[in-house]
Short mmCIF file of C-alpha atoms and ligand atoms in Angstrom, two decimals:
data_model
loop_
_atom_site.label_atom_id
_atom_site.label_comp_id
_atom_site.label_asym_id
_atom_site.label_seq_id
_atom_site.Cartn_x
_atom_site.Cartn_y
_atom_site.Cartn_z
CA MET H 434 13.33 -29.21 -27.56
CA GLU H 435 10.02 -28.48 -25.88
CA SER H 436 7.56 -26.44 -27.89
CA GLN H 437 4.26 -24.94 -26.79
CA VAL H 438 1.75 -22.72 -28.46
CA GLY H 439 0.31 -20.41 -25.86
CA GLU H 440 -2.86 -18.37 -25.78
CA SER H 441 -1.22 -15.66 -27.85
CA GLY H 442 -0.28 -18.40 -30.29
CA SER H 443 3.07 -16.76 -30.83
CA VAL H 444 5.62 -18.08 -28.41
CA ASN H 445 7.72 -21.16 -28.85
CA VAL H 446 9.22 -22.41 -25.67
CA ASP H 447 12.27 -24.56 -25.32
CA GLY H 448 14.29 -25.32 -22.25
CA THR H 449 15.80 -21.83 -22.24
CA ARG H 450 16.44 -20.57 -18.73
CA LEU H 451 15.16 -17.21 -17.60
CA GLU H 452 18.70 -15.82 -17.38
CA GLU H 453 19.31 -16.66 -21.05
CA LEU H 454 16.20 -14.92 -22.37
CA THR H 455 17.83 -11.44 -22.00
CA PRO H 456 14.55 -9.88 -20.95
CA GLN H 457 13.72 -6.20 -21.54
CA PRO H 458 13.86 -3.74 -18.61
CA LEU H 459 10.41 -3.25 -17.06
CA LEU H 460 11.00 0.01 -15.23
CA THR H 461 11.37 2.42 -18.12
CA ARG H 462 10.08 5.95 -18.62
CA ASP H 463 7.19 4.38 -20.57
CA TYR H 464 6.34 2.25 -17.54
CA GLU H 465 6.27 5.32 -15.32
CA THR H 466 3.91 7.28 -17.58
CA ARG H 467 1.77 4.57 -19.26
CA PRO H 468 2.23 1.24 -17.48
CA SER H 469 -0.83 -0.23 -19.20
CA LEU H 470 0.87 0.08 -22.60
CA VAL H 471 3.94 -1.72 -21.31
CA TYR H 472 1.81 -4.55 -19.92
CA GLU H 473 -0.06 -4.87 -23.21
CA ARG H 474 3.16 -4.96 -25.20
CA LEU H 475 4.50 -7.73 -22.97
CA ARG H 476 1.21 -9.64 -23.20
CA ARG H 477 1.25 -9.47 -27.01
CA GLN H 478 4.84 -10.61 -27.15
CA HIS H 479 4.85 -13.34 -24.50
CA GLY H 480 1.29 -14.17 -23.47
CA PRO H 481 0.17 -14.22 -19.81
CA VAL H 482 3.67 -14.58 -18.30
CA ALA H 483 6.63 -12.54 -19.52
CA PRO H 484 10.35 -12.47 -18.70
CA VAL H 485 11.39 -8.98 -17.54
CA ASP H 486 14.49 -7.30 -16.24
CA LEU H 487 13.98 -5.70 -12.82
CA LEU H 488 16.82 -3.23 -12.43
CA GLY H 489 19.37 -5.74 -13.67
CA VAL H 490 17.81 -8.89 -12.24
CA PRO H 491 15.67 -11.22 -14.43
CA ALA H 492 12.22 -12.24 -13.20
CA TRP H 493 8.90 -13.50 -14.52
CA LEU H 494 5.99 -11.05 -14.53
CA VAL H 495 2.52 -12.60 -14.35
CA LEU H 496 0.12 -10.58 -16.49
CA GLY H 497 -2.77 -13.03 -16.83
CA TYR H 498 -5.67 -13.05 -14.36
CA ARG H 499 -5.99 -16.85 -14.36
CA GLU H 500 -2.22 -17.35 -13.99
CA ALA H 501 -2.09 -14.77 -11.18
CA LEU H 502 -4.74 -16.72 -9.27
CA GLN H 503 -2.92 -19.96 -9.99
CA VAL H 504 0.20 -18.57 -8.30
CA LEU H 505 -1.50 -16.74 -5.44
CA GLN H 506 -3.76 -19.61 -4.48
CA ASP H 507 -1.07 -22.29 -4.35
CA ASP H 508 1.41 -21.30 -1.70
CA ASP H 509 3.07 -24.73 -1.74
CA ALA H 510 3.84 -24.61 -5.46
CA TRP H 511 4.80 -20.89 -5.37
CA PRO H 512 6.20 -20.12 -1.91
CA LYS H 513 7.53 -16.76 -0.77
CA GLY H 514 10.89 -16.56 1.02
CA LEU H 515 14.12 -15.33 -0.53
CA GLU H 516 15.85 -18.56 0.51
CA ASN H 517 13.92 -20.19 -2.36
CA TRP H 518 15.51 -17.90 -4.98
CA ARG H 519 18.04 -19.92 -6.99
CA ALA H 520 19.92 -16.96 -8.52
CA ARG H 521 20.33 -15.37 -5.08
CA THR H 522 21.67 -18.61 -3.59
CA GLU H 523 24.09 -18.84 -6.50
CA GLY H 524 25.29 -15.29 -5.77
CA GLU H 525 23.88 -13.83 -8.99
CA VAL H 526 21.84 -11.07 -7.38
CA PRO H 527 24.14 -8.06 -7.02
CA ALA H 528 24.74 -6.93 -3.44
CA ASP H 529 23.78 -3.39 -4.42
CA TRP H 530 20.58 -4.35 -6.26
CA PRO H 531 18.26 -1.37 -5.60
CA LEU H 532 15.33 -3.60 -4.61
CA GLY H 533 17.46 -5.55 -2.14
CA PRO H 534 16.80 -3.32 0.88
CA SER H 535 13.00 -3.60 0.58
CA LEU H 536 13.06 -7.37 0.16
CA GLU H 537 15.83 -8.34 2.56
CA VAL H 538 13.96 -7.17 5.71
CA ASN H 539 12.46 -10.45 6.84
CA HIS H 540 8.88 -9.74 7.98
CA VAL H 541 5.49 -11.34 7.40
CA LEU H 542 4.97 -9.93 3.89
CA ILE H 543 8.22 -11.34 2.53
CA GLN H 544 8.71 -14.41 4.66
CA GLY H 545 8.16 -18.06 3.67
CA GLY H 546 9.09 -21.18 5.60
CA PRO H 547 7.84 -22.80 8.77
CA GLY H 548 7.74 -19.63 10.92
CA TYR H 549 5.24 -17.92 8.65
CA GLY H 550 2.03 -19.67 9.77
CA SER H 551 2.20 -18.65 13.44
CA LEU H 552 3.28 -15.12 12.52
CA ARG H 553 0.32 -14.66 10.21
CA THR H 554 -2.07 -16.05 12.85
CA ALA H 555 -0.66 -13.52 15.32
CA TRP H 556 -1.13 -10.67 12.83
CA ASP H 557 -4.77 -11.65 12.33
CA ALA H 558 -5.32 -11.72 16.09
CA ALA H 559 -3.53 -8.40 16.70
CA LEU H 560 -5.50 -6.59 13.99
CA LYS H 561 -8.87 -7.99 15.08
CA PRO H 562 -9.73 -5.37 17.75
CA PHE H 563 -9.12 -2.61 15.18
CA GLN H 564 -11.14 -4.27 12.44
CA ASP H 565 -14.09 -5.85 14.17
CA PRO H 566 -16.73 -3.10 13.78
CA GLY H 567 -18.36 -3.94 17.12
CA HIS H 568 -15.12 -3.74 19.10
CA PRO H 569 -14.54 -0.59 21.20
CA GLN H 570 -11.02 -0.26 19.79
CA ALA H 571 -12.40 -0.20 16.22
CA LYS H 572 -14.82 2.56 17.25
CA ARG H 573 -12.02 4.52 18.90
CA LEU H 574 -9.91 4.19 15.77
CA LYS H 575 -12.74 5.51 13.61
CA ALA H 576 -13.29 8.46 15.95
CA ALA H 577 -9.56 9.18 15.92
CA VAL H 578 -9.33 9.06 12.11
CA THR H 579 -12.27 11.46 11.86
CA ALA H 580 -10.65 13.90 14.26
CA TYR H 581 -7.22 13.66 12.56
CA ALA H 582 -8.82 14.28 9.17
CA ASP H 583 -10.70 17.30 10.50
CA ASP H 584 -7.55 18.73 12.06
CA LEU H 585 -5.68 18.38 8.77
CA ILE H 586 -8.51 19.95 6.75
CA THR H 587 -8.74 22.84 9.21
CA LEU H 588 -5.00 23.37 8.82
CA VAL H 589 -5.32 23.46 5.01
CA GLY H 590 -8.14 25.96 5.46
CA GLN H 591 -5.80 28.33 7.28
CA GLY H 592 -4.68 29.28 3.77
CA GLY H 593 -8.18 30.72 3.23
CA GLY H 594 -11.71 29.53 2.51
CA THR H 595 -10.69 28.98 -1.09
CA GLY H 596 -7.20 28.22 -2.31
CA VAL H 597 -4.82 25.64 -3.65
CA ALA H 598 -3.37 22.76 -1.73
CA ASP H 599 -1.38 19.61 -2.32
CA LEU H 600 -3.76 17.02 -0.92
CA SER H 601 -1.06 14.37 -1.03
CA ALA H 602 1.46 16.19 1.18
CA GLN H 603 -1.18 17.96 3.28
CA PHE H 604 -3.69 15.17 3.76
CA SER H 605 -3.18 11.70 2.22
CA ARG H 606 0.34 11.28 3.54
CA PRO H 607 0.06 12.69 7.07
CA LEU H 608 -3.33 11.15 7.91
CA PRO H 609 -2.17 7.50 7.68
CA LEU H 610 1.00 8.44 9.54
CA MET H 611 -1.12 9.72 12.42
CA VAL H 612 -3.19 6.53 12.21
CA ALA H 613 -0.03 4.41 12.32
CA SER H 614 1.09 6.28 15.41
CA HIS H 615 -2.29 5.45 17.00
CA LEU H 616 -2.05 1.75 16.04
CA LEU H 617 1.49 1.52 17.35
CA GLY H 618 0.42 3.03 20.65
CA PHE H 619 2.89 5.89 20.77
CA PRO H 620 2.06 8.06 23.71
CA GLY H 621 0.43 11.35 22.59
CA SER H 622 1.70 12.60 19.24
CA GLN H 623 5.27 11.67 20.14
CA GLY H 624 5.31 9.06 17.38
CA ASP H 625 4.51 11.50 14.57
CA ASP H 626 7.97 13.03 14.48
CA ALA H 627 9.81 9.73 14.62
CA LEU H 628 7.53 8.26 12.00
CA MET H 629 8.23 11.06 9.55
CA ASP H 630 11.44 9.13 8.92
CA MET H 631 9.26 6.59 7.12
CA TRP H 632 8.69 9.19 4.39
CA ARG H 633 12.43 9.64 3.97
CA VAL H 634 12.80 5.88 3.65
CA LEU H 635 9.94 5.60 1.15
CA ASP H 636 11.21 8.53 -0.90
CA ALA H 637 14.59 6.77 -1.12
CA GLY H 638 16.49 10.10 -1.18
CA PRO H 639 20.02 10.70 0.13
CA ASP H 640 18.83 10.81 3.76
CA ALA H 641 16.98 7.46 3.49
CA GLU H 642 19.67 5.36 5.10
CA PRO H 643 20.14 7.34 8.34
CA ALA H 644 16.35 7.74 8.50
CA LEU H 645 15.92 3.94 8.33
CA GLU H 646 18.44 3.46 11.13
CA ARG H 647 16.70 6.05 13.33
CA LEU H 648 13.31 4.58 12.59
CA LEU H 649 14.31 0.99 13.39
CA ALA H 650 15.91 2.21 16.62
CA THR H 651 12.71 4.07 17.56
CA LEU H 652 10.59 1.01 16.79
CA ALA H 653 12.93 -1.24 18.80
CA GLU H 654 12.57 1.15 21.76
CA LEU H 655 8.81 1.11 21.37
CA ALA H 656 8.85 -2.71 21.20
CA ALA H 657 10.83 -2.82 24.47
CA VAL H 658 8.34 -0.49 26.17
CA LYS H 659 5.38 -2.60 25.02
CA LEU H 660 7.06 -5.76 26.24
CA LYS H 661 7.40 -4.21 29.70
CA GLU H 662 4.12 -2.34 29.82
CA PRO H 663 1.60 -3.79 27.36
CA GLY H 664 -1.25 -1.54 26.27
CA ASP H 665 -4.30 -1.77 24.03
CA ASP H 666 -2.31 -1.36 20.84
CA PHE H 667 -1.01 -3.39 17.91
CA PRO H 668 2.48 -4.21 19.28
CA SER H 669 1.05 -5.42 22.58
CA HIS H 670 -1.62 -7.52 20.85
CA LEU H 671 0.99 -9.01 18.49
CA LEU H 672 3.24 -9.90 21.43
CA ALA H 673 0.33 -11.45 23.31
CA ALA H 674 -0.51 -13.59 20.27
CA HIS H 675 3.13 -14.51 19.57
CA PRO H 676 5.08 -14.32 22.85
CA ASP H 677 8.14 -15.90 21.21
CA LEU H 678 8.85 -12.88 19.00
CA SER H 679 12.21 -11.33 19.79
CA LEU H 680 12.41 -7.55 20.13
CA ASP H 681 14.21 -7.38 16.84
CA GLU H 682 11.50 -9.43 15.10
CA LEU H 683 8.77 -7.34 16.65
CA ALA H 684 10.47 -4.12 15.48
CA ARG H 685 10.54 -5.50 11.92
CA GLU H 686 6.83 -6.30 12.03
CA LEU H 687 6.11 -2.78 13.30
CA PHE H 688 8.18 -1.39 10.45
CA MET H 689 6.07 -3.42 8.03
CA LEU H 690 2.85 -2.10 9.57
CA LEU H 691 4.12 1.44 9.38
CA GLY H 692 5.16 1.12 5.73
CA MET H 693 1.90 -0.47 4.63
CA THR H 694 -0.25 1.97 6.55
CA SER H 695 1.53 5.15 5.63
CA ASP H 696 2.13 4.35 1.98
CA HIS H 697 -0.69 2.14 0.71
CA VAL H 698 -3.53 3.85 2.53
CA GLY H 699 -2.29 7.30 1.48
CA ILE H 700 -2.09 6.18 -2.15
CA LEU H 701 -5.61 4.75 -1.97
CA MET H 702 -6.96 8.06 -0.62
CA SER H 703 -5.22 10.16 -3.28
CA ASN H 704 -6.32 7.80 -6.04
CA THR H 705 -9.89 7.98 -4.78
CA VAL H 706 -9.88 11.78 -4.77
CA VAL H 707 -8.60 11.81 -8.37
CA GLU H 708 -11.09 9.21 -9.48
CA VAL H 709 -14.00 11.05 -7.90
CA ILE H 710 -13.13 14.57 -9.03
CA SER H 711 -11.80 13.78 -12.47
CA GLY H 712 -14.71 11.50 -13.27
CA ASP H 713 -12.34 8.73 -14.37
CA GLY H 714 -14.29 5.54 -14.93
CA ASP H 715 -17.19 7.42 -16.54
CA GLY H 716 -18.10 9.22 -13.34
CA ALA H 717 -19.19 5.98 -11.67
CA ALA H 718 -17.01 6.70 -8.65
CA ARG H 719 -18.64 10.08 -8.12
CA ALA H 720 -22.06 8.51 -8.62
CA SER H 721 -21.40 5.88 -5.99
CA LEU H 722 -19.95 8.48 -3.60
CA SER H 723 -22.97 10.77 -4.04
CA ALA H 724 -25.20 7.80 -3.39
CA GLY H 725 -23.46 7.46 -0.02
CA MET H 726 -21.80 4.24 -1.18
CA ILE H 727 -18.36 5.13 0.04
CA ARG H 728 -17.31 1.49 0.50
CA GLU H 729 -18.33 0.82 -3.07
CA THR H 730 -16.33 3.85 -4.20
CA MET H 731 -13.33 2.49 -2.34
CA ASN H 732 -13.72 -0.94 -3.91
CA ARG H 733 -13.95 0.57 -7.40
CA VAL H 734 -10.82 2.62 -6.87
CA VAL H 735 -8.75 -0.13 -5.31
CA MET H 736 -9.75 -2.35 -8.24
CA ARG H 737 -9.13 0.22 -10.99
CA LYS H 738 -5.92 1.55 -9.46
CA PRO H 739 -4.36 -1.01 -7.13
CA PRO H 740 -1.84 0.70 -4.83
CA LEU H 741 0.36 -2.42 -4.82
CA VAL H 742 0.73 -3.05 -8.56
CA ASN H 743 3.38 -5.75 -8.43
CA PHE H 744 3.42 -8.13 -5.48
CA VAL H 745 6.48 -9.36 -3.66
CA PRO H 746 8.11 -12.34 -5.35
CA ARG H 747 7.21 -15.98 -5.11
CA PHE H 748 9.48 -18.79 -6.33
CA ALA H 749 8.64 -21.92 -8.29
CA ALA H 750 9.00 -24.92 -5.97
CA GLN H 751 9.69 -27.09 -9.03
CA ASP H 752 9.75 -26.75 -12.80
CA THR H 753 6.17 -25.69 -13.60
CA PRO H 754 4.45 -24.62 -16.82
CA LEU H 755 2.83 -21.19 -16.48
CA GLY H 756 1.46 -19.25 -19.45
CA ASN H 757 3.63 -20.07 -22.44
CA TYR H 758 6.77 -20.89 -20.49
CA THR H 759 8.15 -23.45 -18.13
CA ILE H 760 9.22 -21.70 -14.95
CA ARG H 761 12.30 -23.36 -13.51
CA ALA H 762 12.52 -24.31 -9.83
CA GLY H 763 13.78 -21.27 -7.89
CA ASP H 764 12.84 -18.69 -10.55
CA PRO H 765 11.27 -15.51 -9.13
CA VAL H 766 7.69 -14.78 -10.16
CA TRP H 767 6.07 -11.36 -9.64
CA VAL H 768 2.29 -11.16 -9.89
CA SER H 769 1.08 -7.88 -11.34
CA SER H 770 -2.42 -7.08 -10.08
CA SER H 771 -2.55 -4.11 -12.40
CA ALA H 772 -1.76 -6.16 -15.51
CA ALA H 773 -4.07 -8.99 -14.41
CA HIS H 774 -6.94 -6.52 -14.09
CA ALA H 775 -6.33 -5.41 -17.67
CA ASP H 776 -6.43 -9.04 -18.89
CA PRO H 777 -9.51 -9.31 -21.14
CA LEU H 778 -10.52 -12.36 -19.11
CA PHE H 779 -11.06 -10.04 -16.12
CA ALA H 780 -11.59 -6.62 -17.73
CA GLY H 781 -14.17 -8.05 -20.14
CA HIS H 782 -16.45 -8.76 -17.19
CA VAL H 783 -16.20 -5.39 -15.48
CA ALA H 784 -18.37 -2.63 -16.92
CA ALA H 785 -16.53 0.69 -16.45
CA SER H 786 -19.75 2.68 -16.18
CA SER H 787 -21.43 0.48 -13.60
CA THR H 788 -21.70 1.88 -10.08
CA ILE H 789 -21.26 -1.60 -8.71
CA SER H 790 -17.84 -3.20 -9.05
CA THR H 791 -16.67 -6.75 -8.56
CA ARG H 792 -14.99 -8.27 -5.51
CA ALA H 793 -13.07 -10.72 -7.71
CA HIS H 794 -10.17 -8.30 -8.12
CA LEU H 795 -6.66 -8.94 -6.84
CA SER H 796 -5.89 -5.59 -5.22
CA TRP H 797 -5.80 -7.15 -1.75
CA GLY H 798 -4.06 -10.29 -3.01
CA ALA H 799 -5.63 -13.75 -3.02
CA GLY H 800 -5.20 -17.04 -1.24
CA ARG H 801 -3.82 -17.48 2.26
CA ARG H 802 -1.37 -14.58 1.90
CA GLN H 803 -4.11 -12.07 1.16
CA CYS H 804 -3.91 -8.72 2.99
CA PRO H 805 -5.01 -9.17 6.60
CA ALA H 806 -5.76 -5.44 7.04
CA ARG H 807 -8.26 -4.89 4.25
CA GLU H 808 -11.06 -3.77 6.56
CA LEU H 809 -8.82 -1.44 8.52
CA ALA H 810 -7.27 0.13 5.41
CA SER H 811 -10.64 0.60 3.72
CA THR H 812 -12.12 2.15 6.85
CA VAL H 813 -9.30 4.65 7.28
CA ALA H 814 -9.41 5.61 3.59
CA ALA H 815 -13.21 5.82 3.53
CA VAL H 816 -13.37 8.01 6.64
CA GLY H 817 -10.59 10.28 5.32
CA VAL H 818 -12.10 10.70 1.87
CA GLY H 819 -15.57 11.08 3.35
CA ARG H 820 -14.39 14.01 5.53
CA LEU H 821 -12.72 15.66 2.52
CA PHE H 822 -15.86 15.63 0.40
CA GLU H 823 -17.94 16.80 3.33
CA ARG H 824 -15.73 19.68 4.44
CA PHE H 825 -14.79 20.93 0.97
CA SER H 826 -17.79 22.07 -1.05
CA HIS H 827 -15.57 22.20 -4.10
CA LEU H 828 -12.49 20.23 -5.07
CA ASP H 829 -10.94 20.44 -8.53
CA LEU H 830 -7.67 19.16 -9.87
CA ALA H 831 -5.22 22.02 -10.38
CA LEU H 832 -3.59 20.02 -13.21
CA PRO H 833 -5.17 17.94 -15.97
CA ALA H 834 -5.51 14.37 -14.71
CA ASP H 835 -3.09 13.06 -17.33
CA GLN H 836 -0.39 15.46 -16.12
CA LEU H 837 -0.42 14.42 -12.48
CA PRO H 838 3.06 13.32 -11.41
CA TRP H 839 3.44 9.63 -10.56
CA ARG H 840 6.16 8.21 -8.34
CA SER H 841 8.31 5.65 -10.01
CA SER H 842 8.33 2.44 -8.04
CA PRO H 843 8.47 -1.22 -8.99
CA PHE H 844 5.88 -2.11 -6.36
CA MET H 845 3.53 0.85 -5.98
CA ARG H 846 1.58 3.17 -8.18
CA GLY H 847 0.93 6.41 -6.35
CA LEU H 848 0.99 10.15 -6.93
CA ARG H 849 3.97 12.28 -6.03
CA SER H 850 1.64 15.21 -5.41
CA LEU H 851 -2.05 15.97 -5.77
CA PRO H 852 -2.55 19.67 -6.48
CA VAL H 853 -6.16 20.80 -6.07
CA ARG H 854 -8.22 23.97 -5.95
CA TYR H 855 -10.56 23.87 -3.00
CA GLN H 856 -13.44 25.71 -1.43
CA LEU H 857 -14.30 25.00 2.16
CA ALA H 858 -17.94 24.25 2.84
CA ALA H 859 -17.99 25.90 6.25
CA PRO H 860 -16.19 28.98 7.55
CA PRO H 861 -12.52 28.09 7.86
CA GLU H 862 -12.66 27.93 11.64
CA ARG H 863 -12.85 24.47 13.18
CA ALA H 864 -15.78 22.34 12.15
CA PRO H 865 -16.99 20.31 15.07
CA ALA H 866 -14.98 17.14 14.99
CA PRO H 867 -16.88 14.30 16.57
CA ARG H 868 -15.15 13.94 19.91
CA PRO H 869 -15.26 10.60 21.63
CA THR H 870 -18.69 9.64 22.94
CA PRO H 871 -19.13 7.29 25.87
CA ASP H 872 -19.30 4.56 23.24
CA THR H 873 -15.96 5.45 21.76
CA ALA H 874 -14.22 6.69 24.87
CA PRO H 875 -11.37 4.64 26.21
CA GLU H 876 -11.82 2.56 29.29
CA SER H 877 -8.28 3.32 30.34
CA ALA H 878 -6.76 6.69 31.12
CA ASP H 879 -5.10 6.79 27.66
CA PRO H 880 -6.35 9.71 25.62
CA VAL H 881 -8.11 8.68 22.40
CA LEU H 882 -6.55 11.60 20.63
CA PRO H 883 -3.20 13.14 21.23
CA ASP H 884 -3.24 16.42 23.01
CA ARG H 885 -3.77 19.06 20.31
CA SER H 886 -1.35 21.56 21.77
CA ALA H 887 1.38 18.90 21.88
CA ARG H 888 0.68 18.02 18.26
CA GLN H 889 0.86 21.65 17.26
CA ARG H 890 4.34 21.86 18.70
CA SER H 891 5.46 18.75 16.82
CA SER H 892 7.73 18.91 13.82
CA LEU H 893 5.03 17.17 11.74
CA TRP H 894 2.74 20.11 12.41
CA ARG H 895 5.46 22.67 11.72
CA TYR H 896 6.16 20.90 8.45
CA LEU H 897 2.46 20.90 7.52
CA THR H 898 2.06 24.54 8.51
CA GLY H 899 4.92 25.37 6.17
CA LEU H 900 2.95 23.86 3.29
CA ILE H 901 -0.10 26.11 3.70
CA ARG H 902 -0.56 28.22 0.60
CA GLY H 903 -2.57 31.38 0.27
CA PRO H 904 -5.73 31.79 -1.80
CA ARG H 905 -5.43 31.91 -5.58
C1 HEM Q 221 -4.83 0.42 0.70
C2 HEM Q 221 -4.10 -0.24 1.53
C3 HEM Q 221 -3.56 -1.63 1.33
C4 HEM Q 221 -3.51 -2.41 0.20
C5 HEM Q 221 -4.01 -2.07 -1.19
C6 HEM Q 221 -2.89 -3.66 0.56
C7 HEM Q 221 -2.65 -4.70 -0.31
C8 HEM Q 221 -2.02 -5.87 0.03
C9 HEM Q 221 -1.73 -6.94 -0.89
C10 HEM Q 221 -2.05 -6.94 -2.36
C11 HEM Q 221 -1.13 -7.93 -0.20
C12 HEM Q 221 -0.67 -9.28 -0.74
C13 HEM Q 221 0.75 -9.16 -1.23
C14 HEM Q 221 1.27 -10.47 -1.78
O1 HEM Q 221 0.50 -11.41 -1.96
O2 HEM Q 221 2.48 -10.53 -2.05
C15 HEM Q 221 -1.00 -7.48 1.16
C16 HEM Q 221 -0.40 -8.20 2.15
C17 HEM Q 221 -0.28 -7.75 3.43
N1 HEM Q 221 -0.79 -6.57 3.96
FE1 HEM Q 221 -1.82 -5.18 2.97
N2 HEM Q 221 -2.59 -3.63 1.89
C18 HEM Q 221 -2.99 -2.41 2.39
C19 HEM Q 221 -2.86 -1.96 3.68
C20 HEM Q 221 -2.32 -2.68 4.69
C21 HEM Q 221 -2.17 -2.21 6.04
C22 HEM Q 221 -2.65 -0.86 6.54
C23 HEM Q 221 -1.58 -3.21 6.73
C24 HEM Q 221 -1.23 -3.25 8.18
C25 HEM Q 221 -1.89 -2.64 9.13
C26 HEM Q 221 -1.35 -4.31 5.82
C27 HEM Q 221 -0.75 -5.50 6.16
C28 HEM Q 221 -0.46 -6.51 5.26
C29 HEM Q 221 0.27 -7.72 5.63
C30 HEM Q 221 0.81 -8.07 7.01
C31 HEM Q 221 0.40 -8.50 4.48
C32 HEM Q 221 1.12 -9.83 4.33
C33 HEM Q 221 0.16 -10.98 4.44
C34 HEM Q 221 0.82 -12.32 4.26
O3 HEM Q 221 1.78 -12.46 3.50
O4 HEM Q 221 0.32 -13.24 4.90
N3 HEM Q 221 -1.81 -3.96 4.59
N4 HEM Q 221 -1.57 -6.22 1.27
#
């Protein structure tokens, strides 16, 4: 029998397989309300790597900062790709496992194997025009985000110069959806309505399944259009960089972009608003925002509250010791950025009250599979949050910070709603949104921004108008 004494000094390890450890369920009510306590309990009990039960399926959760880096930085030893999952190959993952649908769509985030390298290179190339600050497309995107944000704030203000609003439903969710529509190159605001189906999918309610079917059909149609008539947009750039992609594959990549943009970026914006107005983190976020250091604010928030708390699984390529256990070949390993950030090895070096944070955090991943859209996501979130704090002279939480409702998700940590009391800085009529300048104007005939009157007829706008609440 193998025996190890780990860092916690408490765990004896023998050859027991993950399946035989009868791990405790991770996703409990406790996890939803106080995930940090759950991580600490697991750390005390098991050390930096703990066996957990993910909705009926056993997995290893990586809680240690050093161990997380070890996994993330060695793609050969810990590859992604569900084909590497022993229990799945042996038919032990139930067909109706609730996490199945989000992991079984084979796109760049999930995929391992030989096709991954060229797909990732194509993603990097396709995102470049939107992320390279000197590129006209990046300038157009920034101008568009500013204008979308102003339109949404003006709409909130139709409830009065002071009032209450749900900044999640009325701002943080729709803004990235409009951005996704821009990236995908939907003509006008036509994409907004179709893309609202993404919310139904993410909310996993009873209408999620038909919404997913409609959405994939819409994205497949869009992919076909872009194949025939390429434009200056993400699908066309991805196709140019990877001409071998089938329509079906392209549609899956677009689905991935849409999910990441509309969910993660929205969560980052809401978390930033909470952090700034509730003074979480000893007011350092507000201090850095007031000092005009919006990028620094963003970095602090993404580090303190990573939107993606548990990454998609990797699998041990061979039996490998990690933490206090030996992980068997084909065992699934989930890195938790959130738990790793609470590891004293990391947390001990980050002063909560400092205005300057560290870049050594894992919120964008690490190693070759790190997020390729970090610049884009930070820009969109920074512009959005910047407009909020400029156009509202006053923003207060309408609920105590510890009573804000969190969504329960094994991957994400985001708010279900963000109720605020606001006061507009300017009269509620339209503040001048920076319209495209010659620098930001498109070279082609494509409008930078969708036609406002078309947008106002869209079902997205009708939905948002229905959310406007009167003054209180
Ligand atoms: C606040 C927003 C975002 C956060 C916090 C975030 C975070 C992350 C993290 C942690 C990973 C690594 C996951 C892992 O290792 O398993 C990742 C991967 C990825 N992200 Fe993001 N992301 C964000 C926005 C976006 C957006 C807007 C896009 C697309 C436009 C995007 C595209 C991707 C892709 C394609 C990957 C997979 C990379 C690979 O496996 O090679 N992300 N992201």
